[in-house]
Coordinates of C-alpha atoms and ligand atoms in Angstrom, one line a residue:
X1 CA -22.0 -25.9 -55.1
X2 CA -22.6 -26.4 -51.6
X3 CA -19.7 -26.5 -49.4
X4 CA -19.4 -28.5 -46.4
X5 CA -17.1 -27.8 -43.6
X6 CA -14.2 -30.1 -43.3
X7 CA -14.5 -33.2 -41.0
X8 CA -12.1 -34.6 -39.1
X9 CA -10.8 -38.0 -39.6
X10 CA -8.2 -39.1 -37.2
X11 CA -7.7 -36.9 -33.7
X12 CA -4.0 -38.4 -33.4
X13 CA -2.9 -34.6 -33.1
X14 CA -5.7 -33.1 -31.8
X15 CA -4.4 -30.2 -28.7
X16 CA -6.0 -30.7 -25.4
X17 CA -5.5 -27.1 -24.1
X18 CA -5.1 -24.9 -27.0
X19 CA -7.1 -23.0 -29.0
X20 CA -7.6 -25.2 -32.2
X21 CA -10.4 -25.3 -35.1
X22 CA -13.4 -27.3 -34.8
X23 CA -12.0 -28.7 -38.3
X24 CA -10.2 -26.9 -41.4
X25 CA -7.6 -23.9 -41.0
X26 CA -6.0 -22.1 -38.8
X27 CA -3.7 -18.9 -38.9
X28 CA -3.4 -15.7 -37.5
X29 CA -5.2 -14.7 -33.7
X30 CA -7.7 -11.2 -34.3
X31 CA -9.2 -9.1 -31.8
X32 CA -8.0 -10.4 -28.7
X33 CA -10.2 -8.8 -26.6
X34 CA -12.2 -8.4 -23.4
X35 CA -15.7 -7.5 -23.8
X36 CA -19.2 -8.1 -21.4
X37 CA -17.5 -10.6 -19.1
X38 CA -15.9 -12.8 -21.5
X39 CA -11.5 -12.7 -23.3
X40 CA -12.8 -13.1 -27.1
X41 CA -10.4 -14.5 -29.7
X42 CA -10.9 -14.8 -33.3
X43 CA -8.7 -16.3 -36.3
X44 CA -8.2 -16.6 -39.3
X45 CA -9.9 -19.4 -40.5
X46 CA -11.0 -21.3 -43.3
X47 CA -13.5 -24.3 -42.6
X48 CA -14.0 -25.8 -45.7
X49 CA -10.5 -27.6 -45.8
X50 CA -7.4 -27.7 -43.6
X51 CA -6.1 -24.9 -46.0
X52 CA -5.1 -21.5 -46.1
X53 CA -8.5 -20.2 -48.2
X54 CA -11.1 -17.1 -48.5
X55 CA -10.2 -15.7 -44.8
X56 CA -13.0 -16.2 -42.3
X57 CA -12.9 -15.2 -38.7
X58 CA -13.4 -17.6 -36.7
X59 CA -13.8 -17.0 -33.0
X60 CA -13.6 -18.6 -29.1
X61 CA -14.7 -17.1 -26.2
X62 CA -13.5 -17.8 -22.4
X63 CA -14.4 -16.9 -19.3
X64 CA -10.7 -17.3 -18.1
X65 CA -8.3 -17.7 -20.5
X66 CA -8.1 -21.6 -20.2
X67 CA -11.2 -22.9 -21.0
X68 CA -12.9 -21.9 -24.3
X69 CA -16.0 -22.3 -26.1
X70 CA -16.0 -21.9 -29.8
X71 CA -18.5 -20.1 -31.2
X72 CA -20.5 -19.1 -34.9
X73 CA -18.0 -17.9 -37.6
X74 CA -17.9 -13.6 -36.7
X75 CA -17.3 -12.7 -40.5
X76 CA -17.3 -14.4 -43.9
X77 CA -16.1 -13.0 -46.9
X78 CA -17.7 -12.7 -50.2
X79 CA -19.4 -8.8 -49.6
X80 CA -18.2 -5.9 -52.5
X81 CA -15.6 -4.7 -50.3
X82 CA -14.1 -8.1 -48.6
X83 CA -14.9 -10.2 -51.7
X84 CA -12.1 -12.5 -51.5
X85 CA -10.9 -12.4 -47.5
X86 CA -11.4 -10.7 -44.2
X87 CA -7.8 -10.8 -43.1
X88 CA -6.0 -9.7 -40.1
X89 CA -7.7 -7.2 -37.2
X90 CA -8.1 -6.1 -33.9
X91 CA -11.5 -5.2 -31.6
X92 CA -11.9 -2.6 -29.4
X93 CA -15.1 -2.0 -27.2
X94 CA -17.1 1.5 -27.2
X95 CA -19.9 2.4 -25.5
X96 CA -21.2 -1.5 -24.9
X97 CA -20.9 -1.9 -27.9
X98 CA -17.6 -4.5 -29.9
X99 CA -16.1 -3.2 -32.7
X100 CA -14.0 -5.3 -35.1
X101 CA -11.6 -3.6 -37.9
X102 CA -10.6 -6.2 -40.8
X103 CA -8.6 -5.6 -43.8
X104 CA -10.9 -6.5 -47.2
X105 CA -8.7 -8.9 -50.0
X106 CA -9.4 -8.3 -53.2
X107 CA -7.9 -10.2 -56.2
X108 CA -8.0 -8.5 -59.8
X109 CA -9.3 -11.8 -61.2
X110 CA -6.1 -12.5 -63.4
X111 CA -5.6 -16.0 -61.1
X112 CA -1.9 -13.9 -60.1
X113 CA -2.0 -14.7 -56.2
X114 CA 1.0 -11.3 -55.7
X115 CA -1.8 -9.2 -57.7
X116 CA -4.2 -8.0 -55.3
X117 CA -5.3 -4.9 -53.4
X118 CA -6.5 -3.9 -49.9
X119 CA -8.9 -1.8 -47.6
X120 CA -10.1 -1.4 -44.1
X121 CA -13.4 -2.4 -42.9
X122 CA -15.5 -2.4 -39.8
X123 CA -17.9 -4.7 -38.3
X124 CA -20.0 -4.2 -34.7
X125 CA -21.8 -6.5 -32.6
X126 CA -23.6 -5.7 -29.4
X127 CA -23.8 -9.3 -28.2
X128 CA -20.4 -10.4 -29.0
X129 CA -22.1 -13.2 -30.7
X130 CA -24.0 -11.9 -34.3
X131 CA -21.4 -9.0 -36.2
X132 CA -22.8 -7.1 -38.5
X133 CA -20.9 -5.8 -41.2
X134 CA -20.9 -1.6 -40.9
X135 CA -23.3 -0.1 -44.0
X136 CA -21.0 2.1 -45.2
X137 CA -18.0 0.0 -45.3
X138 CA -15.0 0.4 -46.4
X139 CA -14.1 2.9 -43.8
X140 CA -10.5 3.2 -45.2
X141 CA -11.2 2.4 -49.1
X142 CA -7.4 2.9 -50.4
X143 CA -4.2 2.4 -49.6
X144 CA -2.6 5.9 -49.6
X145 CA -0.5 6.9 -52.5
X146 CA 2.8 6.9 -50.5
X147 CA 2.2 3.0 -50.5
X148 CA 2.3 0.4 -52.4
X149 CA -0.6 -2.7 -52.7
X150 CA 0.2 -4.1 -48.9
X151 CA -1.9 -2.5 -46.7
X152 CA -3.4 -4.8 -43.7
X153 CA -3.9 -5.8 -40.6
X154 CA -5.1 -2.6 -38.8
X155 CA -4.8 -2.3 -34.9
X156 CA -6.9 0.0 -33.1
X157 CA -6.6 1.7 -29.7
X158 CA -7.7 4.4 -27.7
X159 CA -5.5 7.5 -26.2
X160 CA -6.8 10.4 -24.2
X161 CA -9.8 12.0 -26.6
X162 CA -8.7 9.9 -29.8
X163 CA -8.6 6.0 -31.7
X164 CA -5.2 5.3 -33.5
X165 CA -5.0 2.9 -36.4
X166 CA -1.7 1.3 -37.7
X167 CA -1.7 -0.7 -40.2
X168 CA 0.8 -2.8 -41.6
X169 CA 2.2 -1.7 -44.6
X170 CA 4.9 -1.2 -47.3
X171 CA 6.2 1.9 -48.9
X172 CA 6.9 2.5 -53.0
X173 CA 11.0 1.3 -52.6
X174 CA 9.2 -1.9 -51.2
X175 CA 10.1 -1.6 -47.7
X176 CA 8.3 -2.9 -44.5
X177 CA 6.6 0.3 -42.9
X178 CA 3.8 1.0 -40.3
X179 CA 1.2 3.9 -41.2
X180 CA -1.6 6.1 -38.4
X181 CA -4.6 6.8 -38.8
X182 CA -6.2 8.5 -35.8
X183 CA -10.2 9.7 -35.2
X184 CA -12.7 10.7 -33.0
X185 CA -15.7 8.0 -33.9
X186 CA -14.0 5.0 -35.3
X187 CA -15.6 5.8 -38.6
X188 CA -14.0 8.5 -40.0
X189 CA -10.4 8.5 -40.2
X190 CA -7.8 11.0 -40.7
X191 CA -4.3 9.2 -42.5
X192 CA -1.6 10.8 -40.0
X193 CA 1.9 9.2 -42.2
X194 CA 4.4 6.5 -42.0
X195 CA 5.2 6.0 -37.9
X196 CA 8.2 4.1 -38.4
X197 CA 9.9 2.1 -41.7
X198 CA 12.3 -0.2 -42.4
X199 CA 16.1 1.2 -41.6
X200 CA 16.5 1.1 -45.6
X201 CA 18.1 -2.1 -45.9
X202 CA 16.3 -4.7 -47.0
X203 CA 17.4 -7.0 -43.9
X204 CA 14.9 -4.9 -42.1
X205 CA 12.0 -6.5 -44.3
X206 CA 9.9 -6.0 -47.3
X207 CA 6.3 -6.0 -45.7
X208 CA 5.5 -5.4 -42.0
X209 CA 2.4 -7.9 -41.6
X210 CA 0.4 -7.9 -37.8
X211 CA 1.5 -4.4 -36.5
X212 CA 0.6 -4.0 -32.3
X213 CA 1.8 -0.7 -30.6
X214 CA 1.4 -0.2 -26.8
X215 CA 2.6 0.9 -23.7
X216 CA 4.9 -1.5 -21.3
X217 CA 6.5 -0.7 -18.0
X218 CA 6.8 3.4 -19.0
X219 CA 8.0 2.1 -22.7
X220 CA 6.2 1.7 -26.0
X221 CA 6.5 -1.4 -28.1
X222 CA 5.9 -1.8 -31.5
X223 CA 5.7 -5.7 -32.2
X224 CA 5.2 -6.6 -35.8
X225 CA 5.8 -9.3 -37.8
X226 CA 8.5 -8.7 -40.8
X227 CA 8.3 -10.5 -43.8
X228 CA 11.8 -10.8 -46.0
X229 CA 14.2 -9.9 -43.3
X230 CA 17.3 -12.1 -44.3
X231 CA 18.8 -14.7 -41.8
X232 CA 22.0 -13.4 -39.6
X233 CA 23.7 -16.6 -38.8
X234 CA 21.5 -17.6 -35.3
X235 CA 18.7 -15.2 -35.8
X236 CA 15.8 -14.8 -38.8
X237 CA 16.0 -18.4 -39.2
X238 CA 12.1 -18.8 -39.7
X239 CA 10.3 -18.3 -43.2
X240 CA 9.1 -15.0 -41.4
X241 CA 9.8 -13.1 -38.7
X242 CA 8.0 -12.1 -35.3
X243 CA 9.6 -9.4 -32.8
X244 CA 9.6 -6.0 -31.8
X245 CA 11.5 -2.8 -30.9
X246 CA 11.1 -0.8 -27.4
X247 CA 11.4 3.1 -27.8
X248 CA 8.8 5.9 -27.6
X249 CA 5.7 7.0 -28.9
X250 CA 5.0 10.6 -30.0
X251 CA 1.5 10.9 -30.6
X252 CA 1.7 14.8 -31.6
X253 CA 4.6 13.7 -34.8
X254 CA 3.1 10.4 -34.5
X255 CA 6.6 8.6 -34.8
X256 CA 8.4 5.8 -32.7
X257 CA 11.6 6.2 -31.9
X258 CA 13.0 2.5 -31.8
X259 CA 15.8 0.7 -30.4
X260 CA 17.3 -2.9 -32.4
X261 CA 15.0 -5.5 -33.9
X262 CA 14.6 -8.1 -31.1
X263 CA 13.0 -11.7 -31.8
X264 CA 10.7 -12.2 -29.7
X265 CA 10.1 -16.3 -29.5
X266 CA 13.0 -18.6 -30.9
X267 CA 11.3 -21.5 -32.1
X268 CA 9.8 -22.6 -35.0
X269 CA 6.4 -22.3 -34.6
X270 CA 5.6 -18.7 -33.8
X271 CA 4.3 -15.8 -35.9
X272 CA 1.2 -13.0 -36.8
X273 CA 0.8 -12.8 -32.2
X274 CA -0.8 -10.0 -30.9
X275 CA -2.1 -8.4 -27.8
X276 CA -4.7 -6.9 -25.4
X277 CA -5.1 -5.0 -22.0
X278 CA -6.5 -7.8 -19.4
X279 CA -9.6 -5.8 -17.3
X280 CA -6.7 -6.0 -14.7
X281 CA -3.9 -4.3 -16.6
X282 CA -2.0 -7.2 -17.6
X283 CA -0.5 -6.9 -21.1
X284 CA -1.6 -10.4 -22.5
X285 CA -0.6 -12.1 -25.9
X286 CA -1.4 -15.0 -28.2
X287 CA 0.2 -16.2 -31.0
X288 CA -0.5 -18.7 -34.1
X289 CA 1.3 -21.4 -33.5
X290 CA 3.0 -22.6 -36.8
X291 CA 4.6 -21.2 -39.3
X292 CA 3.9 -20.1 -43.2
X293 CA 4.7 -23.0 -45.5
X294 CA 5.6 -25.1 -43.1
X295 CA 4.4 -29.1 -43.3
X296 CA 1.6 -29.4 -41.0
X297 CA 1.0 -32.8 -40.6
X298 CA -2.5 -32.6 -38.8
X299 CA -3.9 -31.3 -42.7
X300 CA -3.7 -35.3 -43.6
X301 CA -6.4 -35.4 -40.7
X302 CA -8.8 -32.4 -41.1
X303 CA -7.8 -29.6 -39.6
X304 CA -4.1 -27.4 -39.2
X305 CA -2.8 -25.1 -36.8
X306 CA -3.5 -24.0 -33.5
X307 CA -3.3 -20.7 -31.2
X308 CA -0.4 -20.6 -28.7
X309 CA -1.3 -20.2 -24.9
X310 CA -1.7 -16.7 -23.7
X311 CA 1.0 -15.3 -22.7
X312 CA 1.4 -12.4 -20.3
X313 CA 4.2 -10.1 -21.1
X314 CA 6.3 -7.6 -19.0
X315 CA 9.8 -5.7 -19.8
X316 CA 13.0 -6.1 -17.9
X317 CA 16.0 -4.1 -19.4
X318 CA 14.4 -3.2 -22.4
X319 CA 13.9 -7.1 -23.1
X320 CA 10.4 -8.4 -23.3
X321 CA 9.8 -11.4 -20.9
X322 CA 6.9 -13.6 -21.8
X323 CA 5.1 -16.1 -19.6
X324 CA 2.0 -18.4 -19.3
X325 CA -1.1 -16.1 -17.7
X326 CA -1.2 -17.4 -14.2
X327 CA -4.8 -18.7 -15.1
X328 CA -3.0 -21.6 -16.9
X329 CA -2.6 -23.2 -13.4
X330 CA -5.9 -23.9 -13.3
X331 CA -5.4 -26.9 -16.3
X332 CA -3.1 -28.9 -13.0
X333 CA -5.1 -31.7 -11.8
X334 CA -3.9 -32.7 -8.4
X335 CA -0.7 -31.9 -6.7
X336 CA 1.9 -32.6 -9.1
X337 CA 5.2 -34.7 -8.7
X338 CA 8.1 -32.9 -6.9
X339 CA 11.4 -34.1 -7.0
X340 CA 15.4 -32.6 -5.8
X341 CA 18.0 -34.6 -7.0
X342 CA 21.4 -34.9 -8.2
X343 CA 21.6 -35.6 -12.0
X344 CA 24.4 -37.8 -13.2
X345 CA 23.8 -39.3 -17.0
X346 CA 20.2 -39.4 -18.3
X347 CA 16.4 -39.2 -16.2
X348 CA 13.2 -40.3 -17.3
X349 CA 11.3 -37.0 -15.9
X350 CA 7.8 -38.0 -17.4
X351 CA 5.9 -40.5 -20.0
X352 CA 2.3 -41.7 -20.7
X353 CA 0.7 -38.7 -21.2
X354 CA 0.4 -36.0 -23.5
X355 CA -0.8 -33.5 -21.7
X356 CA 1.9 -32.1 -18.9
X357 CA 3.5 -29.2 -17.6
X358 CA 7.1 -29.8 -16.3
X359 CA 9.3 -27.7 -14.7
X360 CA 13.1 -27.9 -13.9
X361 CA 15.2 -25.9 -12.0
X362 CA 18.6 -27.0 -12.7
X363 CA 21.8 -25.0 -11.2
X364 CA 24.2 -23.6 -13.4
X365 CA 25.6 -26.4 -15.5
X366 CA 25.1 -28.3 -19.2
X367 CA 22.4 -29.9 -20.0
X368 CA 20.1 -31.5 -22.9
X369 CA 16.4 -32.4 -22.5
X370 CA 14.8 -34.6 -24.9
X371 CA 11.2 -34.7 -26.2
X372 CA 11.3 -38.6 -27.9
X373 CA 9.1 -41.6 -28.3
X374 CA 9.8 -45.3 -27.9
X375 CA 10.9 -44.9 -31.8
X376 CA 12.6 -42.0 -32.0
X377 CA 13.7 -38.7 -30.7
X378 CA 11.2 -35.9 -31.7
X379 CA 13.5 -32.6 -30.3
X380 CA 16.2 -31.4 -27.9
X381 CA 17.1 -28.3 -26.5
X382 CA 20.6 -27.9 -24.6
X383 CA 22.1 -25.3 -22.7
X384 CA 25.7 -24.5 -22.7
X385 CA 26.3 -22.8 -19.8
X386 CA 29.5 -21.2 -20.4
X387 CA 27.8 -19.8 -23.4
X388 CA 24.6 -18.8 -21.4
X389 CA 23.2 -20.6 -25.0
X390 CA 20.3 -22.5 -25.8
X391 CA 20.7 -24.9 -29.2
X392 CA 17.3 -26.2 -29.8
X393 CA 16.8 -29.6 -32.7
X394 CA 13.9 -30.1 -34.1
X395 CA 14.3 -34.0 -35.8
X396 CA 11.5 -33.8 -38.3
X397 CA 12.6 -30.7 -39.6
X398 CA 16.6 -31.6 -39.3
X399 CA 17.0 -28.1 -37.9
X400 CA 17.9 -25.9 -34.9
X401 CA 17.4 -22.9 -33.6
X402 CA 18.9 -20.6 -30.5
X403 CA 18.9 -18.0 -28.0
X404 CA 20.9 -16.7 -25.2
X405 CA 20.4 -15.6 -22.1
X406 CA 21.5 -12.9 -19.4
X407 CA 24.1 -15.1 -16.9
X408 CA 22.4 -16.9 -14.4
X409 CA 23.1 -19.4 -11.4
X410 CA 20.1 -21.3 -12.1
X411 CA 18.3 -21.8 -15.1
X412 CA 15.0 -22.2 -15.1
X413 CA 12.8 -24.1 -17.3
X414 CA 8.9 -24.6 -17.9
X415 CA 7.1 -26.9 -20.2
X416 CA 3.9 -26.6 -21.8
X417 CA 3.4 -30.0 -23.5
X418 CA 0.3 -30.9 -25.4
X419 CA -0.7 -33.4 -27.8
X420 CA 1.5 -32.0 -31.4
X421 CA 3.0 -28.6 -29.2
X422 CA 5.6 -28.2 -26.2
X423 CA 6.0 -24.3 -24.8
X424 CA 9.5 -24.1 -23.5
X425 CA 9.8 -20.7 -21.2
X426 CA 13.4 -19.9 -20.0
X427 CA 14.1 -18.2 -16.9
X428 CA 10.6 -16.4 -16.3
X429 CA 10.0 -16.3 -19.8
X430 CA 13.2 -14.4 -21.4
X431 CA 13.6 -16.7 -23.5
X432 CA 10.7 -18.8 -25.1
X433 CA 10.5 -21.7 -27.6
X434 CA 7.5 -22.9 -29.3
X435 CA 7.1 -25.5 -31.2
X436 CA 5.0 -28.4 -32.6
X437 CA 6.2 -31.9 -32.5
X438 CA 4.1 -34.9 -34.4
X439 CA 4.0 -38.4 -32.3
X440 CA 1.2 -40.9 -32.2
X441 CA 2.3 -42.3 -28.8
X442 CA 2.6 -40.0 -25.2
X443 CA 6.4 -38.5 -25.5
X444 CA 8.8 -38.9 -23.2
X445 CA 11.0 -36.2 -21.5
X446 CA 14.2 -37.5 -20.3
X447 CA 17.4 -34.9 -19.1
X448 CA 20.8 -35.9 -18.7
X449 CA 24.0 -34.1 -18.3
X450 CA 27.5 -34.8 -18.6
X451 CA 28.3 -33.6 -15.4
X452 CA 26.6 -33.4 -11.8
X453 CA 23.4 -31.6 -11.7
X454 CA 21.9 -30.1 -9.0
X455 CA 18.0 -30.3 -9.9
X456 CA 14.5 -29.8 -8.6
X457 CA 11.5 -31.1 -10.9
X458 CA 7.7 -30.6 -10.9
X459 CA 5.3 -32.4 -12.8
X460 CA 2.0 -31.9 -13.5
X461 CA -0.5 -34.0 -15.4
X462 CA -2.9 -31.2 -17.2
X463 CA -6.8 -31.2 -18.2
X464 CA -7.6 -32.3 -21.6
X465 CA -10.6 -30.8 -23.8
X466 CA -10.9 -27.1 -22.4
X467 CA -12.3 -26.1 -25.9
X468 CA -16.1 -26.4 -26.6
X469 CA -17.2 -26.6 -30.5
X470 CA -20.2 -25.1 -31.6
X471 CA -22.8 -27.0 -33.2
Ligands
FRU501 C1 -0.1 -12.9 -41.5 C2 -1.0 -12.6 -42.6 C3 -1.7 -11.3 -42.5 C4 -2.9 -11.4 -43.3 C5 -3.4 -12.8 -42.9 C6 -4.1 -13.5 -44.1 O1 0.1 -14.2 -41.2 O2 -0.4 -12.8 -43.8 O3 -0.9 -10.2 -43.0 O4 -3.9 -10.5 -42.8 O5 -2.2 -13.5 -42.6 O6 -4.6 -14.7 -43.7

């Protein structure tokens, strides 16, 4: 049979500014990356419907990290040793030539989805355009016998004479882990042990999916994405969880020593992010924006899910602040609205279009801020500031979630809002929410208090259609 890429049949939802699929599926970001001139991103993708399928990579490329131009599917499964998926990966660049390390799926054919095994492959290109799959794939056939079946999503990364590889994994009591693998070539690897597990509760996780390990600020983080940990009253309320740990790296044990479990974005719509080294040194970071099993109302039209904006991340306090690459400027068109005035009750701050960027600075004192439509409201976030707490609602979902913050005399907030998303970054990005919202008329964003609110606002309108689809 021959299979046609989905088409898309309403573009009601279609994102103006983020990454998004020409048409079809959309998860996890792989090998972020900067290579001859150009950040690359791929996903996971499947273009044949707006499902999760036979894992693709899809890919974009952009010349600065706001404008993006997709281009040919980089790998497609179906080969002996990826036969039923090219999952989760990273890229590294070596010797002007771009190196991509995928996990191969394989299922044993009894149609049981939970019975399936794993292994690490390579793929090169020396374009960053055609990838060719390595000969003498797979380059990491087997798990290793201290594990059990889950064994994906390798990362790769260079330190003084040698690569590392973690990969995300799971040992035999069926708890989350992260293995090493370290060599000299990036073909033959040497399996090094676990680098850090799960505490030994189960609240830590079953399976440790998307592992990224790097230095920040004189620290190492390990940020990883934890499947099973159970919900603490505020936190873990997602199906899955994102976050990481700060601690230290010693590459002659090869073990992390790690600090507490941190989330690291509190909405809804987060999970599977990873990062790369900008040519400039910035630590940079994308995320899928969505969630597993969540509703997706864009599938009804075509496609589903979307890649967050890149984020650039730095450490204050051992807590990782995340914010919008300055390049993300750029989207403004013209000078913006700027406003300082005293809140009482309720403000229309901005309607009509979809596309905006809105900023408040608000001094200490309660608010809400409403994301609605002439119909209904669509979400609210407010911030009790006795409680230095953010309570975020989401209406379609009939759900919240929170965060808290360090004190502060002024709170700080920016807004990425797109056509089905809104970005909400907290006081420099301490706190983040992201989200996806579903509204087939321009939102509005209105803030009111109860009390008197001192408040500055800028608005900016933003450019629409920075993504380019291949033919
Ligand atoms: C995370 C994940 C990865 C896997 C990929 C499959 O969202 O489950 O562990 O490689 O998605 O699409």
């Amino acid at each position: 049979m021959d299979k046609h890429p989905t088409t898309i049949t309403n573009s009601r939802y279609r994102l103006g500014y983020h990454v998004i699929p020409k048409s079809g599926w959309i998860n996890d970001p792989n090998g972020f990356t900067y290579f001859n001139g150009y950040y690359h991103i791929f996903y996971q993708h499947y273009p044949y419907a707006p499902e999760w399928g036979p894992m693709h990579w899809g890919h974009a490329r952009s010349k600065d990290l706001v404008h993006w131009e997709t281009l040919p599917i980089a790998l497609t499964p179906g080969d002996t040793e990826d036969k039923d998926g090219c999952f989760s990966g990273t890229a590294i660049e070596k010797d002007g030539r771009l190196y991509l390390f995928y996990t191969g799926h394989h299922y044993y054919g009894d149609n049981d989805p939970d019975h399936f095994w794993q292994n690490q492959n390579m793929a090169y290109s020396d374009d960053g355009l055609h990838f060719t799959k390595y000969e003498n794939n797979a380059i990491i056939p087997k798990a290793p016998s201290d594990n059990t079946h889950h064994f994906r999503d390798p990362k790769v990364w260079k330190h003084n004479e040698h690569y590392y590889m973690i990969v995300g994994s799971q040992n035999t009591e069926e708890l989350g882990r992260i293995i090493m693998y370290r060599s000299t070539d990036l073909l033959n690897w040497k399996y090094l042990g676990p680098v850090n597990e799960s505490n030994g509760e189960k609240t830590e996780g079953y399976m440790w999916e998307c592992p990224d390990l790097f230095e920040l600020d004189d620290k190492y983080v390990f940020l990883f994405s934890p499947q099973g940990m159970e919900a603490e009253k505020e936190q873990y309320l997602n199906l899955f969880q994102n976050g990481y740990f700060v601690g230290d790296l010693d590459y002659d044990t090869h073990t992390f020593s790690r600090g507490k479990f941190k989330e690291l974005d509190h909405g809804h719509d987060f999970y599977a992010p990873q990062t790369m080294q900008a040519p400039d040194g910035r630590r940079i970071l994308i995320g899928w924006m969505a969630m597993w099993e969540s509703e997706m109302p864009e599938k009804e039209d075509g496609w589903s899910g979307a890649l967050t904006l890149p984020r650039e991340l730095y450490l204050k306090n051992e807590h990782f602040y995340m914010k919008p690459v300055d390049e993300i400027k750029q989207l403004r068109i013209g000078e913006g609205h700027h406003e300082s005035f005293t809140l009482k009750e309720e403000k229309l701050i901005t309607q009509h279009h979809y596309q905006n960027e809105v900023n408040l600075n608000i001094l200490n004192s309660d608010f809400t801020v409403k994301l609605r439509n002439s119909k209904a409201q669509l979400l609210s976030f407010s911030f009790d500031a006795q409680n230095n707490k953010f309570t975020l609602y989401r209406n379609d979902k009939n759900d919240y979630r929170y965060s808290t913050i360090e004190p502060n005399s002024t709170i700080n907030i920016q807004m990425f809002i797109d056509t089905s998303s809104i970005e909400i970054f907290i006081n420099d990005g301490e706190s983040v929410f992201t989200e996806r919202y579903y509204s087939e008329e321009a939102p509005q964003l209105w803030l009111s208090t109860n009390e008197e609110a001192k408040v500055k606002s800028s608005v900016y309108q933003l450019e629409t259609n920075t993504i380019t689809f291949d033919e």
